[in-house]
Amino acid sequence: MNFRHFFFTVLCLSFLNGIACRHIQLTSQNFDDYVKLGTRNGMVLYCEHGPPACQNANIFYPDLANYFWNSSRVFTSSVNCQLETALCADQLPQGSGFPIWKYYTAENKPSGEYYTEESSAQALVSFMYRTGMIPNECDIATYDHCSEREILFINKVRLWDPIQCAKGLKKQLSINARTSNGGDMRQQEWGLAKQRIIEHFIEAKKDQVEDPKDIYGNLDRLYDERLSGGL
């Protein structure tokens, strides 16, 4: 990933999703799963109120959340301190002003550390790269930084035709929806990695279809159903 890719993706996601934001809302019930037990690094936005007020406090937050939505290496999330008073009291100093960013890595979990640099998308993402919070993602085209498990799945999906890719994504979205609230974190992260691989080949194989809308036209609906728990 690079900055040009990041901001191009932000532009595309903003256009495709409107004001929709695919993000993780941390609560006292799932905080341990994501922060303490999960293997991904996390950037967490603490706000006095929940979405959309929390997101509006940092206008770039929805773009960051969308961009990292299916990353198996890093996650972004928010906490509504109006509802999660105990969690915020544990994680933030008394009398803290909002909004507050904290980042969590293997070295500083579970307490995390405060992000105190410039509050902009470019500065925050630069910080995440500079500090190693964003490890290299598996490069599906070259296999660089891919695990053996990822390579095996890439080679499997590479042989799928466009219809199989669309069906595979629908199935994976359904699985990810069922495992997103509780369950084994490594299973959740592997599910996100599989989703990312399938999405790559859906994009790569669009030229093989006379009218991509015939097969891929309902993918936005599938994502909407995933977010609303409809799958």
JSON list of C-alpha atoms in Angstrom, two decimals:
[
{"chain": "A", "resi": 1, "resn": "MET", "atom": "CA", "xyz": [0.00, 0.00, 0.00]},
{"chain": "A", "resi": 2, "resn": "ASN", "atom": "CA", "xyz": [1.11, 3.56, -0.63]},
{"chain": "A", "resi": 3, "resn": "PHE", "atom": "CA", "xyz": [-0.30, 7.05, -0.20]},
{"chain": "A", "resi": 4, "resn": "ARG", "atom": "CA", "xyz": [-1.43, 7.36, -3.82]},
{"chain": "A", "resi": 5, "resn": "HIS", "atom": "CA", "xyz": [-3.26, 4.04, -3.52]},
{"chain": "A", "resi": 6, "resn": "PHE", "atom": "CA", "xyz": [-4.73, 5.09, -0.19]},
{"chain": "A", "resi": 7, "resn": "PHE", "atom": "CA", "xyz": [-6.19, 8.40, -1.36]},
{"chain": "A", "resi": 8, "resn": "PHE", "atom": "CA", "xyz": [-7.41, 6.94, -4.67]},
{"chain": "A", "resi": 9, "resn": "THR", "atom": "CA", "xyz": [-9.19, 4.23, -2.69]},
{"chain": "A", "resi": 10, "resn": "VAL", "atom": "CA", "xyz": [-10.64, 6.86, -0.34]},
{"chain": "A", "resi": 11, "resn": "LEU", "atom": "CA", "xyz": [-12.03, 8.74, -3.33]},
{"chain": "A", "resi": 12, "resn": "CYS", "atom": "CA", "xyz": [-13.56, 5.59, -4.83]},
{"chain": "A", "resi": 13, "resn": "LEU", "atom": "CA", "xyz": [-15.07, 4.44, -1.54]},
{"chain": "A", "resi": 14, "resn": "SER", "atom": "CA", "xyz": [-16.54, 7.86, -0.85]},
{"chain": "A", "resi": 15, "resn": "PHE", "atom": "CA", "xyz": [-18.14, 7.87, -4.29]},
{"chain": "A", "resi": 16, "resn": "LEU", "atom": "CA", "xyz": [-19.43, 4.30, -4.11]},
{"chain": "A", "resi": 17, "resn": "ASN", "atom": "CA", "xyz": [-20.60, 4.28, -0.53]},
{"chain": "A", "resi": 18, "resn": "GLY", "atom": "CA", "xyz": [-21.84, 7.83, -0.12]},
{"chain": "A", "resi": 19, "resn": "ILE", "atom": "CA", "xyz": [-21.81, 8.52, 3.61]},
{"chain": "A", "resi": 20, "resn": "ALA", "atom": "CA", "xyz": [-21.78, 4.83, 4.52]},
{"chain": "A", "resi": 21, "resn": "CYS", "atom": "CA", "xyz": [-18.95, 3.81, 6.79]},
{"chain": "A", "resi": 22, "resn": "ARG", "atom": "CA", "xyz": [-17.89, 0.22, 7.36]},
{"chain": "A", "resi": 23, "resn": "HIS", "atom": "CA", "xyz": [-16.35, 0.43, 10.78]},
{"chain": "A", "resi": 24, "resn": "ILE", "atom": "CA", "xyz": [-15.92, -1.48, 14.01]},
{"chain": "A", "resi": 25, "resn": "GLN", "atom": "CA", "xyz": [-17.69, -0.10, 17.07]},
{"chain": "A", "resi": 26, "resn": "LEU", "atom": "CA", "xyz": [-15.74, -1.20, 20.14]},
{"chain": "A", "resi": 27, "resn": "THR", "atom": "CA", "xyz": [-17.64, -1.98, 23.33]},
{"chain": "A", "resi": 28, "resn": "SER", "atom": "CA", "xyz": [-16.75, -3.47, 26.69]},
{"chain": "A", "resi": 29, "resn": "GLN", "atom": "CA", "xyz": [-18.00, -6.80, 25.31]},
{"chain": "A", "resi": 30, "resn": "ASN", "atom": "CA", "xyz": [-15.68, -7.00, 22.29]},
{"chain": "A", "resi": 31, "resn": "PHE", "atom": "CA", "xyz": [-12.74, -4.84, 23.40]},
{"chain": "A", "resi": 32, "resn": "ASP", "atom": "CA", "xyz": [-10.72, -7.78, 24.70]},
{"chain": "A", "resi": 33, "resn": "ASP", "atom": "CA", "xyz": [-11.33, -9.78, 21.51]},
{"chain": "A", "resi": 34, "resn": "TYR", "atom": "CA", "xyz": [-10.07, -7.02, 19.24]},
{"chain": "A", "resi": 35, "resn": "VAL", "atom": "CA", "xyz": [-7.43, -5.29, 21.35]},
{"chain": "A", "resi": 36, "resn": "LYS", "atom": "CA", "xyz": [-6.07, -7.81, 23.85]},
{"chain": "A", "resi": 37, "resn": "LEU", "atom": "CA", "xyz": [-6.45, -11.10, 21.97]},
{"chain": "A", "resi": 38, "resn": "GLY", "atom": "CA", "xyz": [-6.48, -10.07, 18.31]},
{"chain": "A", "resi": 39, "resn": "THR", "atom": "CA", "xyz": [-3.29, -10.16, 16.28]},
{"chain": "A", "resi": 40, "resn": "ARG", "atom": "CA", "xyz": [-4.03, -7.00, 14.29]},
{"chain": "A", "resi": 41, "resn": "ASN", "atom": "CA", "xyz": [-2.72, -3.57, 15.27]},
{"chain": "A", "resi": 42, "resn": "GLY", "atom": "CA", "xyz": [-5.48, -1.08, 15.98]},
{"chain": "A", "resi": 43, "resn": "MET", "atom": "CA", "xyz": [-6.14, 2.66, 15.74]},
{"chain": "A", "resi": 44, "resn": "VAL", "atom": "CA", "xyz": [-9.08, 3.60, 17.96]},
{"chain": "A", "resi": 45, "resn": "LEU", "atom": "CA", "xyz": [-11.03, 6.86, 18.01]},
{"chain": "A", "resi": 46, "resn": "TYR", "atom": "CA", "xyz": [-12.58, 7.67, 21.41]},
{"chain": "A", "resi": 47, "resn": "CYS", "atom": "CA", "xyz": [-15.47, 10.14, 21.22]},
{"chain": "A", "resi": 48, "resn": "GLU", "atom": "CA", "xyz": [-17.85, 11.69, 23.69]},
{"chain": "A", "resi": 49, "resn": "HIS", "atom": "CA", "xyz": [-20.76, 10.49, 21.57]},
{"chain": "A", "resi": 50, "resn": "GLY", "atom": "CA", "xyz": [-21.22, 7.74, 19.00]},
{"chain": "A", "resi": 51, "resn": "PRO", "atom": "CA", "xyz": [-21.60, 7.81, 15.21]},
{"chain": "A", "resi": 52, "resn": "PRO", "atom": "CA", "xyz": [-22.21, 9.98, 13.31]},
{"chain": "A", "resi": 53, "resn": "ALA", "atom": "CA", "xyz": [-21.09, 12.64, 15.80]},
{"chain": "A", "resi": 54, "resn": "CYS", "atom": "CA", "xyz": [-17.96, 10.64, 16.61]},
{"chain": "A", "resi": 55, "resn": "GLN", "atom": "CA", "xyz": [-17.05, 10.35, 12.94]},
{"chain": "A", "resi": 56, "resn": "ASN", "atom": "CA", "xyz": [-17.89, 13.98, 12.23]},
{"chain": "A", "resi": 57, "resn": "ALA", "atom": "CA", "xyz": [-15.37, 15.02, 14.88]},
{"chain": "A", "resi": 58, "resn": "ASN", "atom": "CA", "xyz": [-12.71, 13.54, 12.56]},
{"chain": "A", "resi": 59, "resn": "ILE", "atom": "CA", "xyz": [-14.09, 13.98, 9.07]},
{"chain": "A", "resi": 60, "resn": "PHE", "atom": "CA", "xyz": [-11.56, 11.58, 7.57]},
{"chain": "A", "resi": 61, "resn": "TYR", "atom": "CA", "xyz": [-12.48, 8.72, 9.92]},
{"chain": "A", "resi": 62, "resn": "PRO", "atom": "CA", "xyz": [-15.10, 7.09, 7.64]},
{"chain": "A", "resi": 63, "resn": "ASP", "atom": "CA", "xyz": [-12.55, 6.94, 4.81]},
{"chain": "A", "resi": 64, "resn": "LEU", "atom": "CA", "xyz": [-9.95, 5.33, 7.05]},
{"chain": "A", "resi": 65, "resn": "ALA", "atom": "CA", "xyz": [-12.48, 2.82, 8.38]},
{"chain": "A", "resi": 66, "resn": "ASN", "atom": "CA", "xyz": [-13.61, 1.90, 4.86]},
{"chain": "A", "resi": 67, "resn": "TYR", "atom": "CA", "xyz": [-10.05, 1.58, 3.60]},
{"chain": "A", "resi": 68, "resn": "PHE", "atom": "CA", "xyz": [-8.93, -0.77, 6.38]},
{"chain": "A", "resi": 69, "resn": "TRP", "atom": "CA", "xyz": [-12.26, -2.61, 6.59]},
{"chain": "A", "resi": 70, "resn": "ASN", "atom": "CA", "xyz": [-11.02, -5.90, 5.15]},
{"chain": "A", "resi": 71, "resn": "SER", "atom": "CA", "xyz": [-7.38, -5.66, 6.23]},
{"chain": "A", "resi": 72, "resn": "SER", "atom": "CA", "xyz": [-6.04, -8.74, 8.00]},
{"chain": "A", "resi": 73, "resn": "ARG", "atom": "CA", "xyz": [-3.17, -6.69, 9.45]},
{"chain": "A", "resi": 74, "resn": "VAL", "atom": "CA", "xyz": [-4.73, -3.56, 10.99]},
{"chain": "A", "resi": 75, "resn": "PHE", "atom": "CA", "xyz": [-8.13, -2.27, 12.07]},
{"chain": "A", "resi": 76, "resn": "THR", "atom": "CA", "xyz": [-9.64, 1.13, 12.85]},
{"chain": "A", "resi": 77, "resn": "SER", "atom": "CA", "xyz": [-12.53, 1.52, 15.25]},
{"chain": "A", "resi": 78, "resn": "SER", "atom": "CA", "xyz": [-14.39, 3.96, 17.46]},
{"chain": "A", "resi": 79, "resn": "VAL", "atom": "CA", "xyz": [-15.71, 3.99, 21.01]},
{"chain": "A", "resi": 80, "resn": "ASN", "atom": "CA", "xyz": [-18.83, 5.85, 22.15]},
{"chain": "A", "resi": 81, "resn": "CYS", "atom": "CA", "xyz": [-17.80, 7.03, 25.60]},
{"chain": "A", "resi": 82, "resn": "GLN", "atom": "CA", "xyz": [-21.32, 8.21, 26.38]},
{"chain": "A", "resi": 83, "resn": "LEU", "atom": "CA", "xyz": [-22.36, 4.54, 26.40]},
{"chain": "A", "resi": 84, "resn": "GLU", "atom": "CA", "xyz": [-19.06, 2.83, 27.25]},
{"chain": "A", "resi": 85, "resn": "THR", "atom": "CA", "xyz": [-18.27, 4.78, 30.40]},
{"chain": "A", "resi": 86, "resn": "ALA", "atom": "CA", "xyz": [-16.38, 1.98, 32.15]},
{"chain": "A", "resi": 87, "resn": "LEU", "atom": "CA", "xyz": [-14.25, 1.18, 29.11]},
{"chain": "A", "resi": 88, "resn": "CYS", "atom": "CA", "xyz": [-13.36, 4.84, 28.56]},
{"chain": "A", "resi": 89, "resn": "ALA", "atom": "CA", "xyz": [-12.61, 5.36, 32.25]},
{"chain": "A", "resi": 90, "resn": "ASP", "atom": "CA", "xyz": [-10.18, 2.44, 32.04]},
{"chain": "A", "resi": 91, "resn": "GLN", "atom": "CA", "xyz": [-8.50, 3.58, 28.82]},
{"chain": "A", "resi": 92, "resn": "LEU", "atom": "CA", "xyz": [-8.50, 7.39, 29.18]},
{"chain": "A", "resi": 93, "resn": "PRO", "atom": "CA", "xyz": [-7.24, 9.76, 31.89]},
{"chain": "A", "resi": 94, "resn": "GLN", "atom": "CA", "xyz": [-9.89, 11.55, 33.92]},
{"chain": "A", "resi": 95, "resn": "GLY", "atom": "CA", "xyz": [-11.04, 14.82, 32.38]},
{"chain": "A", "resi": 96, "resn": "SER", "atom": "CA", "xyz": [-9.85, 13.95, 28.89]},
{"chain": "A", "resi": 97, "resn": "GLY", "atom": "CA", "xyz": [-11.08, 16.13, 26.04]},
{"chain": "A", "resi": 98, "resn": "PHE", "atom": "CA", "xyz": [-12.58, 14.51, 22.99]},
{"chain": "A", "resi": 99, "resn": "PRO", "atom": "CA", "xyz": [-11.96, 13.20, 20.41]},
{"chain": "A", "resi": 100, "resn": "ILE", "atom": "CA", "xyz": [-8.91, 11.11, 21.35]},
{"chain": "A", "resi": 101, "resn": "TRP", "atom": "CA", "xyz": [-6.95, 8.67, 19.18]},
{"chain": "A", "resi": 102, "resn": "LYS", "atom": "CA", "xyz": [-5.11, 5.73, 20.73]},
{"chain": "A", "resi": 103, "resn": "TYR", "atom": "CA", "xyz": [-3.11, 3.07, 18.95]},
{"chain": "A", "resi": 104, "resn": "TYR", "atom": "CA", "xyz": [-2.62, -0.53, 20.01]},
{"chain": "A", "resi": 105, "resn": "THR", "atom": "CA", "xyz": [0.22, -2.81, 18.97]},
{"chain": "A", "resi": 106, "resn": "ALA", "atom": "CA", "xyz": [1.74, -6.04, 20.27]},
{"chain": "A", "resi": 107, "resn": "GLU", "atom": "CA", "xyz": [4.23, -3.93, 22.22]},
{"chain": "A", "resi": 108, "resn": "ASN", "atom": "CA", "xyz": [1.75, -1.71, 24.08]},
{"chain": "A", "resi": 109, "resn": "LYS", "atom": "CA", "xyz": [-1.43, -3.77, 24.47]},
{"chain": "A", "resi": 110, "resn": "PRO", "atom": "CA", "xyz": [-3.73, -3.64, 26.38]},
{"chain": "A", "resi": 111, "resn": "SER", "atom": "CA", "xyz": [-3.17, -0.07, 27.60]},
{"chain": "A", "resi": 112, "resn": "GLY", "atom": "CA", "xyz": [-2.19, 1.37, 24.22]},
{"chain": "A", "resi": 113, "resn": "GLU", "atom": "CA", "xyz": [-0.58, 4.77, 23.59]},
{"chain": "A", "resi": 114, "resn": "TYR", "atom": "CA", "xyz": [-1.94, 8.16, 22.61]},
{"chain": "A", "resi": 115, "resn": "TYR", "atom": "CA", "xyz": [-1.64, 9.49, 19.08]},
{"chain": "A", "resi": 116, "resn": "THR", "atom": "CA", "xyz": [-0.63, 13.13, 19.52]},
{"chain": "A", "resi": 117, "resn": "GLU", "atom": "CA", "xyz": [0.40, 14.18, 16.02]},
{"chain": "A", "resi": 118, "resn": "GLU", "atom": "CA", "xyz": [-1.57, 16.14, 13.44]},
{"chain": "A", "resi": 119, "resn": "SER", "atom": "CA", "xyz": [-5.22, 15.12, 13.13]},
{"chain": "A", "resi": 120, "resn": "SER", "atom": "CA", "xyz": [-5.44, 14.50, 9.40]},
{"chain": "A", "resi": 121, "resn": "ALA", "atom": "CA", "xyz": [-5.73, 11.41, 7.24]},
{"chain": "A", "resi": 122, "resn": "GLN", "atom": "CA", "xyz": [-2.28, 11.84, 5.69]},
{"chain": "A", "resi": 123, "resn": "ALA", "atom": "CA", "xyz": [-0.56, 12.40, 9.04]},
{"chain": "A", "resi": 124, "resn": "LEU", "atom": "CA", "xyz": [-2.31, 9.49, 10.71]},
{"chain": "A", "resi": 125, "resn": "VAL", "atom": "CA", "xyz": [-1.62, 7.01, 7.91]},
{"chain": "A", "resi": 126, "resn": "SER", "atom": "CA", "xyz": [1.98, 8.24, 7.71]},
{"chain": "A", "resi": 127, "resn": "PHE", "atom": "CA", "xyz": [2.33, 7.57, 11.42]},
{"chain": "A", "resi": 128, "resn": "MET", "atom": "CA", "xyz": [0.90, 4.06, 11.01]},
{"chain": "A", "resi": 129, "resn": "TYR", "atom": "CA", "xyz": [3.41, 3.24, 8.26]},
{"chain": "A", "resi": 130, "resn": "ARG", "atom": "CA", "xyz": [6.35, 4.89, 10.03]},
{"chain": "A", "resi": 131, "resn": "THR", "atom": "CA", "xyz": [5.80, 3.02, 13.27]},
{"chain": "A", "resi": 132, "resn": "GLY", "atom": "CA", "xyz": [5.20, -0.32, 11.57]},
{"chain": "A", "resi": 133, "resn": "MET", "atom": "CA", "xyz": [1.55, -0.47, 12.60]},
{"chain": "A", "resi": 134, "resn": "ILE", "atom": "CA", "xyz": [0.68, -1.39, 9.03]},
{"chain": "A", "resi": 135, "resn": "PRO", "atom": "CA", "xyz": [2.73, -4.47, 8.19]},
{"chain": "A", "resi": 136, "resn": "ASN", "atom": "CA", "xyz": [3.02, -5.36, 4.54]},
{"chain": "A", "resi": 137, "resn": "GLU", "atom": "CA", "xyz": [-0.17, -6.90, 3.19]},
{"chain": "A", "resi": 138, "resn": "CYS", "atom": "CA", "xyz": [0.01, -10.04, 1.11]},
{"chain": "A", "resi": 139, "resn": "ASP", "atom": "CA", "xyz": [0.68, -9.01, -2.51]},
{"chain": "A", "resi": 140, "resn": "ILE", "atom": "CA", "xyz": [-1.74, -11.21, -4.41]},
{"chain": "A", "resi": 141, "resn": "ALA", "atom": "CA", "xyz": [-0.01, -10.64, -7.75]},
{"chain": "A", "resi": 142, "resn": "THR", "atom": "CA", "xyz": [3.55, -11.46, -6.64]},
{"chain": "A", "resi": 143, "resn": "TYR", "atom": "CA", "xyz": [2.99, -13.49, -3.42]},
{"chain": "A", "resi": 144, "resn": "ASP", "atom": "CA", "xyz": [5.29, -11.09, -1.56]},
{"chain": "A", "resi": 145, "resn": "HIS", "atom": "CA", "xyz": [4.59, -11.08, 2.21]},
{"chain": "A", "resi": 146, "resn": "CYS", "atom": "CA", "xyz": [1.99, -13.86, 1.77]},
{"chain": "A", "resi": 147, "resn": "SER", "atom": "CA", "xyz": [1.72, -16.80, 4.12]},
{"chain": "A", "resi": 148, "resn": "GLU", "atom": "CA", "xyz": [1.63, -20.34, 2.73]},
{"chain": "A", "resi": 149, "resn": "ARG", "atom": "CA", "xyz": [-2.06, -20.46, 3.61]},
{"chain": "A", "resi": 150, "resn": "GLU", "atom": "CA", "xyz": [-2.74, -17.27, 1.64]},
{"chain": "A", "resi": 151, "resn": "ILE", "atom": "CA", "xyz": [-0.79, -18.53, -1.38]},
{"chain": "A", "resi": 152, "resn": "LEU", "atom": "CA", "xyz": [-2.80, -21.77, -1.45]},
{"chain": "A", "resi": 153, "resn": "PHE", "atom": "CA", "xyz": [-6.07, -19.83, -1.36]},
{"chain": "A", "resi": 154, "resn": "ILE", "atom": "CA", "xyz": [-4.86, -17.36, -4.04]},
{"chain": "A", "resi": 155, "resn": "ASN", "atom": "CA", "xyz": [-4.03, -20.24, -6.36]},
{"chain": "A", "resi": 156, "resn": "LYS", "atom": "CA", "xyz": [-7.45, -21.76, -5.71]},
{"chain": "A", "resi": 157, "resn": "VAL", "atom": "CA", "xyz": [-9.43, -18.59, -6.43]},
{"chain": "A", "resi": 158, "resn": "ARG", "atom": "CA", "xyz": [-7.28, -17.79, -9.48]},
{"chain": "A", "resi": 159, "resn": "LEU", "atom": "CA", "xyz": [-8.93, -20.77, -11.21]},
{"chain": "A", "resi": 160, "resn": "TRP", "atom": "CA", "xyz": [-12.48, -19.60, -10.47]},
{"chain": "A", "resi": 161, "resn": "ASP", "atom": "CA", "xyz": [-14.60, -18.09, -13.22]},
{"chain": "A", "resi": 162, "resn": "PRO", "atom": "CA", "xyz": [-16.43, -14.77, -12.56]},
{"chain": "A", "resi": 163, "resn": "ILE", "atom": "CA", "xyz": [-19.62, -16.48, -11.41]},
{"chain": "A", "resi": 164, "resn": "GLN", "atom": "CA", "xyz": [-17.68, -18.61, -8.92]},
{"chain": "A", "resi": 165, "resn": "CYS", "atom": "CA", "xyz": [-15.96, -15.47, -7.63]},
{"chain": "A", "resi": 166, "resn": "ALA", "atom": "CA", "xyz": [-19.29, -13.72, -7.06]},
{"chain": "A", "resi": 167, "resn": "LYS", "atom": "CA", "xyz": [-20.73, -16.77, -5.30]},
{"chain": "A", "resi": 168, "resn": "GLY", "atom": "CA", "xyz": [-17.54, -17.17, -3.28]},
{"chain": "A", "resi": 169, "resn": "LEU", "atom": "CA", "xyz": [-17.69, -13.57, -2.09]},
{"chain": "A", "resi": 170, "resn": "LYS", "atom": "CA", "xyz": [-21.34, -13.91, -1.08]},
{"chain": "A", "resi": 171, "resn": "LYS", "atom": "CA", "xyz": [-20.47, -17.02, 0.93]},
{"chain": "A", "resi": 172, "resn": "GLN", "atom": "CA", "xyz": [-17.44, -15.37, 2.55]},
{"chain": "A", "resi": 173, "resn": "LEU", "atom": "CA", "xyz": [-19.39, -12.24, 3.48]},
{"chain": "A", "resi": 174, "resn": "SER", "atom": "CA", "xyz": [-21.97, -14.46, 5.14]},
{"chain": "A", "resi": 175, "resn": "ILE", "atom": "CA", "xyz": [-19.29, -16.34, 7.08]},
{"chain": "A", "resi": 176, "resn": "ASN", "atom": "CA", "xyz": [-17.59, -13.11, 8.14]},
{"chain": "A", "resi": 177, "resn": "ALA", "atom": "CA", "xyz": [-20.91, -11.66, 9.31]},
{"chain": "A", "resi": 178, "resn": "ARG", "atom": "CA", "xyz": [-21.53, -14.69, 11.53]},
{"chain": "A", "resi": 179, "resn": "THR", "atom": "CA", "xyz": [-18.06, -14.59, 13.07]},
{"chain": "A", "resi": 180, "resn": "SER", "atom": "CA", "xyz": [-17.71, -10.80, 13.44]},
{"chain": "A", "resi": 181, "resn": "ASN", "atom": "CA", "xyz": [-19.38, -10.67, 16.86]},
{"chain": "A", "resi": 182, "resn": "GLY", "atom": "CA", "xyz": [-17.47, -13.09, 19.02]},
{"chain": "A", "resi": 183, "resn": "GLY", "atom": "CA", "xyz": [-15.60, -16.25, 18.18]},
{"chain": "A", "resi": 184, "resn": "ASP", "atom": "CA", "xyz": [-11.97, -16.92, 17.48]},
{"chain": "A", "resi": 185, "resn": "MET", "atom": "CA", "xyz": [-10.12, -13.76, 16.38]},
{"chain": "A", "resi": 186, "resn": "ARG", "atom": "CA", "xyz": [-7.68, -15.67, 14.18]},
{"chain": "A", "resi": 187, "resn": "GLN", "atom": "CA", "xyz": [-10.65, -17.19, 12.35]},
{"chain": "A", "resi": 188, "resn": "GLN", "atom": "CA", "xyz": [-12.09, -13.70, 11.85]},
{"chain": "A", "resi": 189, "resn": "GLU", "atom": "CA", "xyz": [-8.80, -12.37, 10.52]},
{"chain": "A", "resi": 190, "resn": "TRP", "atom": "CA", "xyz": [-8.39, -15.30, 8.12]},
{"chain": "A", "resi": 191, "resn": "GLY", "atom": "CA", "xyz": [-11.94, -14.65, 6.90]},
{"chain": "A", "resi": 192, "resn": "LEU", "atom": "CA", "xyz": [-11.00, -11.05, 6.12]},
{"chain": "A", "resi": 193, "resn": "ALA", "atom": "CA", "xyz": [-7.88, -12.18, 4.27]},
{"chain": "A", "resi": 194, "resn": "LYS", "atom": "CA", "xyz": [-9.97, -14.58, 2.15]},
{"chain": "A", "resi": 195, "resn": "GLN", "atom": "CA", "xyz": [-12.49, -11.82, 1.41]},
{"chain": "A", "resi": 196, "resn": "ARG", "atom": "CA", "xyz": [-9.71, -9.51, 0.25]},
{"chain": "A", "resi": 197, "resn": "ILE", "atom": "CA", "xyz": [-8.32, -12.19, -2.10]},
{"chain": "A", "resi": 198, "resn": "ILE", "atom": "CA", "xyz": [-11.72, -12.92, -3.64]},
{"chain": "A", "resi": 199, "resn": "GLU", "atom": "CA", "xyz": [-12.39, -9.19, -4.10]},
{"chain": "A", "resi": 200, "resn": "HIS", "atom": "CA", "xyz": [-9.07, -8.88, -5.92]},
{"chain": "A", "resi": 201, "resn": "PHE", "atom": "CA", "xyz": [-10.04, -11.52, -8.47]},
{"chain": "A", "resi": 202, "resn": "ILE", "atom": "CA", "xyz": [-13.55, -10.15, -8.88]},
{"chain": "A", "resi": 203, "resn": "GLU", "atom": "CA", "xyz": [-11.97, -6.91, -10.04]},
{"chain": "A", "resi": 204, "resn": "ALA", "atom": "CA", "xyz": [-9.38, -8.72, -12.17]},
{"chain": "A", "resi": 205, "resn": "LYS", "atom": "CA", "xyz": [-11.96, -10.89, -13.95]},
{"chain": "A", "resi": 206, "resn": "LYS", "atom": "CA", "xyz": [-14.53, -8.21, -14.80]},
{"chain": "A", "resi": 207, "resn": "ASP", "atom": "CA", "xyz": [-13.24, -8.01, -18.38]},
{"chain": "A", "resi": 208, "resn": "GLN", "atom": "CA", "xyz": [-14.21, -11.66, -18.86]},
{"chain": "A", "resi": 209, "resn": "VAL", "atom": "CA", "xyz": [-17.90, -10.80, -18.50]},
{"chain": "A", "resi": 210, "resn": "GLU", "atom": "CA", "xyz": [-19.88, -9.17, -21.33]},
{"chain": "A", "resi": 211, "resn": "ASP", "atom": "CA", "xyz": [-21.94, -7.13, -18.87]},
{"chain": "A", "resi": 212, "resn": "PRO", "atom": "CA", "xyz": [-20.36, -7.15, -15.37]},
{"chain": "A", "resi": 213, "resn": "LYS", "atom": "CA", "xyz": [-23.58, -5.78, -13.87]},
{"chain": "A", "resi": 214, "resn": "ASP", "atom": "CA", "xyz": [-25.28, -9.09, -14.63]},
{"chain": "A", "resi": 215, "resn": "ILE", "atom": "CA", "xyz": [-22.99, -10.83, -12.13]},
{"chain": "A", "resi": 216, "resn": "TYR", "atom": "CA", "xyz": [-21.57, -8.11, -9.94]},
{"chain": "A", "resi": 217, "resn": "GLY", "atom": "CA", "xyz": [-24.44, -5.65, -9.92]},
{"chain": "A", "resi": 218, "resn": "ASN", "atom": "CA", "xyz": [-25.75, -6.83, -6.57]},
{"chain": "A", "resi": 219, "resn": "LEU", "atom": "CA", "xyz": [-22.44, -6.69, -4.67]},
{"chain": "A", "resi": 220, "resn": "ASP", "atom": "CA", "xyz": [-23.26, -3.34, -3.08]},
{"chain": "A", "resi": 221, "resn": "ARG", "atom": "CA", "xyz": [-26.46, -4.92, -1.77]},
{"chain": "A", "resi": 222, "resn": "LEU", "atom": "CA", "xyz": [-24.46, -7.84, -0.37]},
{"chain": "A", "resi": 223, "resn": "TYR", "atom": "CA", "xyz": [-22.20, -5.43, 1.54]},
{"chain": "A", "resi": 224, "resn": "ASP", "atom": "CA", "xyz": [-25.22, -3.53, 2.81]},
{"chain": "A", "resi": 225, "resn": "GLU", "atom": "CA", "xyz": [-26.78, -6.78, 4.04]},
{"chain": "A", "resi": 226, "resn": "ARG", "atom": "CA", "xyz": [-23.52, -7.75, 5.72]},
{"chain": "A", "resi": 227, "resn": "LEU", "atom": "CA", "xyz": [-23.37, -4.45, 7.58]},
{"chain": "A", "resi": 228, "resn": "SER", "atom": "CA", "xyz": [-27.00, -4.67, 8.68]},
{"chain": "A", "resi": 229, "resn": "GLY", "atom": "CA", "xyz": [-26.74, -8.31, 9.72]},
{"chain": "A", "resi": 230, "resn": "GLY", "atom": "CA", "xyz": [-29.03, -9.42, 6.93]},
{"chain": "A", "resi": 231, "resn": "LEU", "atom": "CA", "xyz": [-26.79, -12.23, 5.70]}
]
